[in-house]
Amino acid sequence: MKNLDNKDFLYLKIGHKIERQIQSGVLKLGNKLPSTRIMGQQYGVSISTVLQAYYYLESKSLIASKPRSGYYVTFSAHTLPDSPAMSNPDPSSILGKNTELIIDFFQNINAETVVNLSLGVPSEKLLPIAKLNKVLHEAIGVLTHGGTIQGDILGRKKLRRQIAQRSALRGGGLTEDDVIITSGCTSALSLALMAVTRPGDTIAVESPVYFGLIQLANTLGLRVIELPTHPLYGMDTEALQTAIDTNEIKAVAVISNFSNPMGNTMSDNSKKALVEIIEKHNIPLIEDDIYGEIYYGDHRPTTCKTYDTKGLVLLCSSFSKTLSSGYRIGWISPGKFKAEVIRLKLYVSSTTTTVTEEAVSLFLEKGRYDHHLRKLRQRLHANSLQFLVAIGKYFPEETKVSRPQGSFLLWVQLPAHIDTRVLYKSAVANGVRFSPGRIFTLQEQYYNCMRLSYALEWNNKVDDALKCLGQLIKDYK
């Protein structure tokens, strides 16, 4: 990774400071900001730097300029919908199946005639496609025989080293030997589950839970206990301890940073507490950190793996949510289960694609990844605020929405009488898609909930789609 000169981010430091004042209510809706000249004098920077900071805030719809008057605050957190309540699932273990519901939902999900607010990957308009094409071409030239030779079962060493170096950003200390490349994060999660469970075993998860994990559990014949989860702070560790006391739990699975679908992030103390619990009972923890790089604050959040002292945390991630879902480059740091994961990978998929591994490695090595991430985070944070404002404007007053500090997913709780499975059909007929809440659980719950993705280019078409969806909800009988 390249060291980045702090002077390149002076405008962001100024922008973030003003943003915090707006979010906290110190700067209120309608307040006028100081002129660029005064701000430049105050911070000891040029007027152009202040303008960059104001443009950054304007891109997030936090401020707006008025001709011959200056910049004014246009955002108020007090006008946004409230957050959902903490989830309260049935504590029983369930060997359930909702695969048919998920398959039915995903049929024709890529139809180009709709505004798709359901996909869990960024729009191609947010991705550095031209630069990726360039490094892909470079990769073919670098590799022996153009990448047609089968690679190392662990994955290319150069890429594993890059991933290990990035672990320092989240307080970890991985080495290249701690990392195994996989065919995406789902493959990493699958290998992790297979390494630590057997059919009939019980695992504990968040609720609502990523539907891909439900599918994996179904495929592997696992029972699932869904745990209460806070929309801001994540899995309830006290509820986990109770579940362990009353059930034979073989593994815990969690998205500790910006969970899918609720968007919560566990605090460092909660992550430490979770690791202490699993270490006390010698239970493996499968941690999905696929959204960890898409944070809106000043620092990347840590992972549970950071506090792992016994090798019980199997950390999984990929570049699918930040760079390219089609490249299928994921990875796992399996701790004490490394030998078993290698054995399973050899049996399931052997090696991964060397050309895309080398391309991603080159992208990281040249510093292009961090440059792309900075732009992606800014655009997604701006989108999140645009969506929250639009939902507050167009949806029923009782609507509650999560407030993620990263990622690109919103969990929306609608009035209790609305069934989003029924609403989904009406929405598709009107050119809008979302993810119904029922696919994120094995239990009979979340019928009045939906997940929205804002990983797309914000424009009038998207605003109109949210307006249409809000009207359909209000007209629901």
Coordinates of C-alpha atoms in Angstrom, one line a residue:
M1 CA 0.0 0.0 0.0
K2 CA 1.2 3.5 -0.7
N3 CA 1.4 6.2 1.9
L4 CA -1.0 9.0 1.1
D5 CA -0.1 12.6 1.6
N6 CA -2.3 14.3 4.2
K7 CA -2.4 17.5 2.2
D8 CA -4.5 15.8 -0.4
F9 CA -7.3 15.4 2.2
L10 CA -7.4 18.9 3.8
Y11 CA -10.7 19.5 2.1
L12 CA -12.1 16.2 3.5
K13 CA -11.0 17.1 7.0
I14 CA -12.8 20.4 6.7
G15 CA -15.8 18.8 5.1
H16 CA -16.0 16.0 7.8
K17 CA -15.9 18.6 10.6
I18 CA -18.7 20.6 9.1
E19 CA -20.6 17.4 8.4
R20 CA -20.4 16.3 12.0
Q21 CA -21.7 19.8 13.1
I22 CA -24.7 19.4 10.7
Q23 CA -25.4 15.8 11.8
S24 CA -25.3 16.7 15.5
G25 CA -27.5 19.8 15.0
V26 CA -24.8 22.4 15.9
L27 CA -25.4 23.7 12.4
K28 CA -29.1 23.7 11.8
L29 CA -31.4 23.6 8.7
G30 CA -31.2 27.0 7.0
N31 CA -28.0 28.2 8.7
K32 CA -25.6 30.1 6.4
L33 CA -22.0 28.8 6.3
P34 CA -19.1 31.3 6.5
S35 CA -17.8 32.6 3.2
T36 CA -15.0 30.7 1.5
R37 CA -12.7 33.6 2.2
I38 CA -13.4 33.5 6.0
M39 CA -13.2 29.7 6.1
G40 CA -9.9 29.8 4.2
Q41 CA -8.5 32.3 6.8
Q42 CA -9.8 30.2 9.7
Y43 CA -8.2 27.0 8.5
G44 CA -5.2 28.5 6.8
V45 CA -6.0 27.0 3.4
S46 CA -6.8 28.3 0.0
I47 CA -10.3 29.3 -1.2
S48 CA -10.2 26.4 -3.7
T49 CA -9.7 23.9 -0.8
V50 CA -12.7 25.4 1.0
L51 CA -14.7 25.1 -2.2
Q52 CA -13.7 21.5 -2.5
A53 CA -15.0 20.9 1.0
Y54 CA -18.3 22.7 0.2
Y55 CA -18.7 20.7 -3.1
Y56 CA -18.2 17.5 -1.0
L57 CA -20.9 18.6 1.4
E58 CA -23.1 19.6 -1.5
S59 CA -22.7 16.2 -3.1
K60 CA -24.3 14.7 0.0
S61 CA -27.2 17.1 0.0
L62 CA -26.0 18.5 3.3
I63 CA -25.7 22.1 2.0
A64 CA -26.7 24.0 -1.1
S65 CA -25.6 27.3 -2.7
K66 CA -27.8 30.2 -3.4
P67 CA -26.7 32.6 -6.1
R68 CA -24.9 35.8 -4.8
S69 CA -25.7 34.7 -1.3
G70 CA -23.5 31.7 -0.2
Y71 CA -23.9 28.2 1.1
Y72 CA -26.8 27.1 3.4
V73 CA -27.5 24.0 5.4
T74 CA -30.2 21.9 3.7
F75 CA -30.2 18.8 6.0
S76 CA -31.6 18.1 9.4
A77 CA -31.2 14.7 11.1
H78 CA -34.4 15.5 13.1
T79 CA -36.5 15.2 9.9
L80 CA -35.3 11.7 9.1
P81 CA -37.3 8.5 10.0
D82 CA -36.6 6.8 13.3
S83 CA -34.5 3.7 13.5
P84 CA -36.2 0.2 13.8
A85 CA -36.5 -1.4 17.1
M86 CA -34.3 -4.3 18.3
S87 CA -35.3 -7.6 16.7
N88 CA -37.0 -10.2 18.8
P89 CA -36.8 -13.6 17.1
D90 CA -38.1 -16.9 18.6
P91 CA -35.1 -18.4 20.5
S92 CA -35.8 -21.9 19.2
S93 CA -33.5 -23.6 16.8
I94 CA -34.9 -24.1 13.3
L95 CA -34.1 -26.5 10.5
G96 CA -36.1 -24.4 8.0
K97 CA -36.1 -23.9 4.3
N98 CA -37.0 -20.7 2.4
T99 CA -34.8 -21.4 -0.6
E100 CA -37.9 -21.5 -2.9
L101 CA -38.9 -18.1 -1.7
I102 CA -35.4 -16.7 -2.4
I103 CA -35.3 -18.4 -5.9
D104 CA -38.7 -17.0 -6.7
F105 CA -37.5 -13.5 -5.7
F106 CA -34.3 -13.6 -7.7
Q107 CA -36.0 -14.7 -11.0
N108 CA -35.5 -12.0 -13.6
I109 CA -34.0 -9.7 -10.9
N110 CA -31.5 -8.3 -13.5
A111 CA -34.3 -7.0 -15.8
E112 CA -33.1 -3.7 -17.3
T113 CA -36.6 -2.2 -17.4
V114 CA -36.7 -1.5 -13.7
V115 CA -35.0 0.6 -11.0
N116 CA -33.3 -2.2 -9.1
L117 CA -33.0 -1.3 -5.4
S118 CA -32.5 -5.0 -4.4
L119 CA -29.1 -6.0 -5.6
G120 CA -26.3 -6.3 -3.0
V121 CA -23.5 -5.2 -5.3
P122 CA -22.6 -1.8 -6.6
S123 CA -23.8 -0.5 -9.9
E124 CA -21.1 -0.7 -12.7
K125 CA -21.3 3.1 -12.8
L126 CA -19.6 3.2 -9.4
L127 CA -16.8 0.8 -10.4
P128 CA -13.4 1.6 -12.0
I129 CA -14.1 -0.6 -15.0
A130 CA -11.6 1.0 -17.4
K131 CA -8.8 0.7 -14.8
L132 CA -9.7 -2.8 -14.0
N133 CA -9.6 -3.7 -17.8
K134 CA -6.1 -2.2 -17.9
V135 CA -4.7 -4.2 -15.0
L136 CA -6.5 -7.4 -16.3
H137 CA -4.5 -6.9 -19.6
E138 CA -1.3 -6.3 -17.6
A139 CA -2.0 -9.5 -15.5
I140 CA -2.2 -11.7 -18.6
G141 CA 1.2 -10.3 -19.6
V142 CA 2.8 -10.9 -16.2
L143 CA 1.6 -14.5 -15.7
T144 CA 3.4 -17.5 -17.1
H145 CA 1.6 -18.8 -20.2
G146 CA -1.0 -15.9 -19.8
G147 CA -2.5 -17.4 -16.7
T148 CA -3.5 -20.7 -18.2
I149 CA -1.4 -22.7 -15.7
Q150 CA -3.2 -23.8 -12.5
G151 CA -2.1 -21.8 -9.5
D152 CA -1.3 -22.5 -5.8
I153 CA -4.2 -23.9 -3.8
L154 CA -3.7 -21.1 -1.3
G155 CA -4.0 -18.5 -4.1
R156 CA -1.3 -16.1 -5.5
K157 CA 1.2 -15.2 -2.9
K158 CA 1.4 -11.6 -4.0
L159 CA -2.4 -11.1 -3.5
R160 CA -2.3 -12.8 -0.1
R161 CA 0.5 -10.5 1.0
Q162 CA -1.5 -7.5 -0.1
I163 CA -4.5 -8.7 1.9
A164 CA -2.4 -9.4 4.9
Q165 CA -0.9 -5.9 4.7
R166 CA -4.4 -4.3 4.7
S167 CA -5.2 -6.1 7.9
A168 CA -3.2 -3.5 9.7
L169 CA -6.0 -1.0 8.9
R170 CA -8.4 -2.9 11.1
G171 CA -5.9 -3.5 13.9
G172 CA -5.0 -7.1 12.8
G173 CA -1.7 -8.7 12.2
L174 CA -2.2 -11.3 9.5
T175 CA 0.6 -12.7 7.4
E176 CA 0.3 -14.0 3.8
D177 CA 0.3 -17.6 5.2
D178 CA -2.8 -16.8 7.2
V179 CA -4.8 -16.1 4.1
I180 CA -6.5 -18.5 1.6
I181 CA -8.0 -17.1 -1.6
T182 CA -11.5 -18.3 -2.5
S183 CA -14.1 -17.9 -5.2
G184 CA -15.9 -15.0 -3.6
C185 CA -17.0 -14.5 0.0
T186 CA -19.8 -17.1 -0.3
S187 CA -17.2 -19.7 -1.0
A188 CA -15.2 -18.6 2.0
L189 CA -18.3 -18.8 4.2
S190 CA -19.1 -22.2 2.8
L191 CA -15.6 -23.5 3.5
A192 CA -15.8 -22.1 7.0
L193 CA -19.1 -23.7 7.8
M194 CA -18.1 -27.1 6.4
A195 CA -14.8 -26.9 8.4
V196 CA -16.5 -26.5 11.8
T197 CA -19.9 -28.1 11.5
R198 CA -21.6 -31.3 10.5
P199 CA -25.2 -32.0 9.3
G200 CA -27.7 -31.6 12.2
D201 CA -25.4 -29.1 14.2
T202 CA -26.8 -25.8 15.4
I203 CA -25.4 -22.4 14.6
A204 CA -26.3 -19.0 16.0
V205 CA -26.8 -16.0 13.8
E206 CA -28.1 -12.4 13.8
S207 CA -31.7 -11.7 13.0
P208 CA -32.5 -10.5 10.4
V209 CA -29.7 -12.5 8.7
Y210 CA -28.1 -12.5 5.3
F211 CA -30.2 -14.9 3.2
G212 CA -27.0 -16.4 1.6
L213 CA -26.1 -17.7 5.0
I214 CA -29.6 -19.2 5.4
Q215 CA -29.1 -21.0 2.0
L216 CA -25.7 -22.4 3.1
A217 CA -27.2 -23.6 6.4
N218 CA -30.0 -25.3 4.5
T219 CA -27.6 -27.0 2.1
L220 CA -25.4 -28.3 4.9
G221 CA -28.4 -29.5 7.0
L222 CA -27.7 -27.1 9.9
R223 CA -30.2 -25.9 12.5
V224 CA -30.3 -22.1 13.0
I225 CA -30.9 -20.0 16.1
E226 CA -31.6 -16.4 15.3
L227 CA -30.6 -13.9 18.0
P228 CA -31.9 -10.5 18.9
T229 CA -30.0 -7.8 17.0
H230 CA -29.9 -4.0 17.6
P231 CA -30.2 -1.8 14.5
L232 CA -27.1 0.2 15.5
Y233 CA -25.0 -2.1 17.7
G234 CA -25.5 -5.6 16.3
M235 CA -25.9 -9.0 17.9
D236 CA -27.0 -9.1 21.5
T237 CA -24.1 -10.9 23.2
E238 CA -26.1 -11.6 26.3
A239 CA -28.7 -13.4 24.2
L240 CA -25.9 -15.4 22.6
Q241 CA -24.7 -16.5 26.1
T242 CA -28.2 -17.6 27.0
A243 CA -28.4 -19.6 23.7
I244 CA -25.1 -21.3 24.5
D245 CA -26.3 -22.2 28.0
T246 CA -29.4 -23.8 26.6
N247 CA -28.3 -25.3 23.3
E248 CA -25.3 -27.2 21.9
I249 CA -24.1 -24.5 19.5
K250 CA -21.3 -25.5 17.2
A251 CA -20.6 -22.2 15.5
V252 CA -21.6 -18.5 15.6
A253 CA -21.8 -16.4 12.4
V254 CA -21.8 -12.7 12.3
I255 CA -21.3 -9.7 10.0
S256 CA -19.7 -7.4 12.7
N257 CA -19.3 -4.3 10.4
F258 CA -22.3 -2.9 8.5
S259 CA -24.4 -6.1 8.6
N260 CA -26.6 -7.3 5.8
P261 CA -29.5 -6.4 5.9
M262 CA -29.7 -4.2 9.0
G263 CA -26.5 -2.2 8.6
N264 CA -25.4 -2.3 12.3
T265 CA -21.8 -2.3 13.5
M266 CA -20.6 -3.9 16.7
S267 CA -18.5 -1.6 19.0
D268 CA -15.0 -2.7 19.8
N269 CA -16.2 -3.7 23.3
S270 CA -19.0 -5.8 21.9
K271 CA -16.5 -7.5 19.5
K272 CA -14.2 -8.2 22.4
A273 CA -17.1 -9.6 24.5
L274 CA -18.2 -11.8 21.6
V275 CA -14.7 -13.2 21.2
E276 CA -14.5 -13.8 25.0
I277 CA -17.7 -15.8 24.9
I278 CA -16.7 -18.0 22.0
E279 CA -13.2 -18.6 23.5
K280 CA -14.7 -19.5 26.9
H281 CA -16.9 -22.2 25.3
N282 CA -14.4 -23.1 22.5
I283 CA -17.0 -22.3 19.8
P284 CA -15.7 -21.2 16.3
L285 CA -16.8 -17.7 15.1
I286 CA -17.3 -17.2 11.4
E287 CA -16.9 -13.5 10.8
D288 CA -18.0 -11.9 7.5
D289 CA -16.3 -8.6 6.9
I290 CA -17.2 -8.1 3.3
Y291 CA -18.5 -4.5 3.9
G292 CA -15.7 -3.4 6.3
E293 CA -13.9 -1.3 3.7
I294 CA -17.0 0.8 3.0
Y295 CA -17.0 3.0 6.1
Y296 CA -18.2 6.6 6.3
G297 CA -16.2 7.7 9.4
D298 CA -12.5 8.6 9.7
H299 CA -11.3 5.1 10.5
R300 CA -11.9 1.6 9.3
P301 CA -13.6 -0.5 12.0
T302 CA -11.8 -3.4 13.6
T303 CA -12.9 -7.0 13.3
C304 CA -13.5 -9.7 15.9
K305 CA -10.4 -11.4 14.4
T306 CA -8.4 -8.5 15.9
Y307 CA -9.2 -9.8 19.4
D308 CA -8.8 -13.5 18.5
T309 CA -6.2 -15.2 20.8
K310 CA -7.0 -18.9 20.2
G311 CA -7.5 -19.0 16.4
L312 CA -11.2 -19.6 16.7
V313 CA -12.3 -16.8 14.4
L314 CA -12.6 -17.6 10.7
L315 CA -12.5 -14.2 9.0
C316 CA -14.1 -14.1 5.5
S317 CA -14.2 -11.3 3.0
S318 CA -13.9 -10.5 -0.7
F319 CA -13.6 -7.7 -3.3
S320 CA -17.1 -8.3 -4.6
K321 CA -18.8 -5.3 -2.9
T322 CA -16.0 -2.8 -3.6
L323 CA -14.3 -3.7 -6.9
S324 CA -15.9 -6.5 -9.0
S325 CA -18.4 -9.2 -8.2
G326 CA -17.6 -10.9 -11.5
Y327 CA -14.0 -11.5 -10.6
R328 CA -15.0 -13.8 -7.8
I329 CA -12.0 -13.0 -5.6
G330 CA -12.7 -13.7 -1.9
W331 CA -10.6 -14.9 1.0
I332 CA -10.6 -16.5 4.3
S333 CA -8.2 -16.4 7.3
P334 CA -9.3 -19.6 9.1
G335 CA -7.1 -19.5 12.2
K336 CA -6.6 -23.0 13.7
F337 CA -8.9 -24.5 11.1
K338 CA -6.5 -23.8 8.2
A339 CA -5.6 -27.4 7.4
E340 CA -9.2 -28.4 7.3
V341 CA -10.2 -25.4 5.0
I342 CA -7.3 -26.3 2.7
R343 CA -8.5 -29.9 2.5
L344 CA -12.0 -28.8 1.8
K345 CA -11.0 -26.3 -0.9
L346 CA -8.9 -29.0 -2.6
Y347 CA -12.0 -31.2 -2.6
V348 CA -14.6 -28.5 -3.5
S349 CA -12.8 -26.1 -5.9
S350 CA -9.1 -26.8 -6.0
T351 CA -7.5 -23.5 -7.1
T352 CA -9.1 -20.1 -8.1
T353 CA -8.6 -18.0 -11.2
T354 CA -5.0 -16.8 -11.4
V355 CA -5.7 -14.0 -14.0
T356 CA -8.2 -12.2 -11.8
E357 CA -6.1 -12.8 -8.7
E358 CA -3.2 -11.1 -10.4
A359 CA -5.3 -8.3 -11.7
V360 CA -6.7 -7.5 -8.2
S361 CA -3.2 -7.8 -6.8
L362 CA -1.9 -5.2 -9.3
F363 CA -4.8 -2.9 -8.6
L364 CA -3.9 -2.9 -4.9
E365 CA -0.2 -2.7 -5.4
K366 CA -0.4 0.4 -7.6
G367 CA -2.5 2.2 -5.0
R368 CA -5.6 2.3 -7.2
Y369 CA -7.8 0.5 -4.8
D370 CA -7.5 3.0 -2.0
H371 CA -8.1 5.9 -4.5
H372 CA -11.2 4.1 -5.7
L373 CA -12.4 3.3 -2.2
R374 CA -12.3 7.0 -1.2
K375 CA -14.5 8.0 -4.1
L376 CA -16.8 5.0 -3.5
R377 CA -17.3 5.8 0.2
Q378 CA -18.1 9.4 -0.6
R379 CA -20.7 8.6 -3.2
L380 CA -22.3 5.9 -1.1
H381 CA -22.5 8.1 1.9
A382 CA -24.1 10.8 -0.2
N383 CA -26.5 8.2 -1.5
S384 CA -27.4 7.1 1.9
L385 CA -28.4 10.6 3.0
Q386 CA -30.4 11.1 -0.3
F387 CA -32.3 7.9 0.3
L388 CA -33.0 8.7 4.0
V389 CA -34.4 12.1 3.0
A390 CA -36.5 10.7 0.2
I391 CA -37.9 7.9 2.4
G392 CA -38.8 10.5 5.1
K393 CA -40.5 12.6 2.4
Y394 CA -42.4 9.8 0.4
F395 CA -43.1 6.9 2.8
P396 CA -45.7 6.8 5.6
E397 CA -44.9 8.6 8.8
E398 CA -44.7 5.4 10.8
T399 CA -41.8 4.1 8.6
K400 CA -38.6 3.3 10.4
V401 CA -35.2 3.1 8.7
S402 CA -31.8 1.9 9.8
R403 CA -28.9 4.4 9.9
P404 CA -25.8 2.5 8.7
Q405 CA -22.4 4.2 9.0
G406 CA -21.1 2.2 6.1
S407 CA -22.0 -0.3 3.3
F408 CA -24.9 0.5 1.0
L409 CA -28.0 -1.2 2.5
L410 CA -31.0 0.1 4.3
W411 CA -33.4 -1.9 6.5
V412 CA -36.9 -0.4 6.3
Q413 CA -39.7 -1.3 8.7
L414 CA -43.2 -0.4 7.3
P415 CA -46.6 -0.2 9.1
A416 CA -47.5 -3.7 10.5
H417 CA -50.3 -4.4 8.1
I418 CA -48.1 -4.3 5.0
D419 CA -46.8 -7.6 3.5
T420 CA -43.8 -6.8 1.4
R421 CA -44.2 -10.0 -0.6
V422 CA -47.5 -8.7 -1.9
L423 CA -46.1 -5.2 -2.2
Y424 CA -43.1 -6.5 -4.2
K425 CA -45.4 -7.7 -7.0
S426 CA -47.0 -4.3 -7.3
A427 CA -43.7 -2.6 -7.2
V428 CA -42.2 -4.7 -10.0
A429 CA -45.3 -3.9 -12.1
N430 CA -44.4 -0.3 -11.6
G431 CA -40.8 -0.7 -12.5
V432 CA -39.2 -0.9 -9.0
R433 CA -37.5 -3.8 -7.2
F434 CA -36.6 -4.3 -3.5
S435 CA -35.8 -7.2 -1.2
P436 CA -38.7 -8.4 0.9
G437 CA -37.9 -8.8 4.6
R438 CA -39.1 -12.4 4.8
I439 CA -36.1 -13.8 2.9
F440 CA -33.8 -12.7 5.7
T441 CA -35.2 -15.1 8.3
L442 CA -36.3 -18.7 8.7
Q443 CA -39.1 -17.6 11.0
E444 CA -42.5 -16.1 10.4
Q445 CA -41.4 -12.5 10.8
Y446 CA -40.3 -9.3 8.9
Y447 CA -43.2 -9.4 6.6
N448 CA -43.6 -5.7 6.9
C449 CA -39.9 -5.0 6.2
M450 CA -37.7 -4.6 3.2
R451 CA -34.1 -4.1 2.3
L452 CA -33.1 -1.3 -0.1
S453 CA -29.7 -0.9 -1.8
Y454 CA -28.4 2.5 -2.6
A455 CA -25.3 1.3 -4.5
L456 CA -26.3 3.0 -7.7
E457 CA -26.0 6.4 -9.3
W458 CA -28.4 8.9 -7.7
N459 CA -30.6 10.6 -10.2
N460 CA -34.2 11.7 -10.8
K461 CA -35.1 8.2 -12.0
V462 CA -34.1 6.8 -8.6
D463 CA -35.9 9.6 -6.7
D464 CA -39.0 8.9 -8.8
A465 CA -38.8 5.2 -8.0
L466 CA -38.7 5.9 -4.2
K467 CA -41.6 8.3 -4.7
C468 CA -43.6 5.6 -6.5
L469 CA -42.7 3.0 -3.9
G470 CA -43.8 5.3 -1.1
Q471 CA -47.2 5.9 -2.9
L472 CA -47.7 2.1 -3.3
I473 CA -47.1 1.7 0.4
K474 CA -49.6 4.4 1.3
D475 CA -52.2 2.9 -1.1
Y476 CA -51.7 -0.6 0.3
K477 CA -54.9 -2.2 1.4

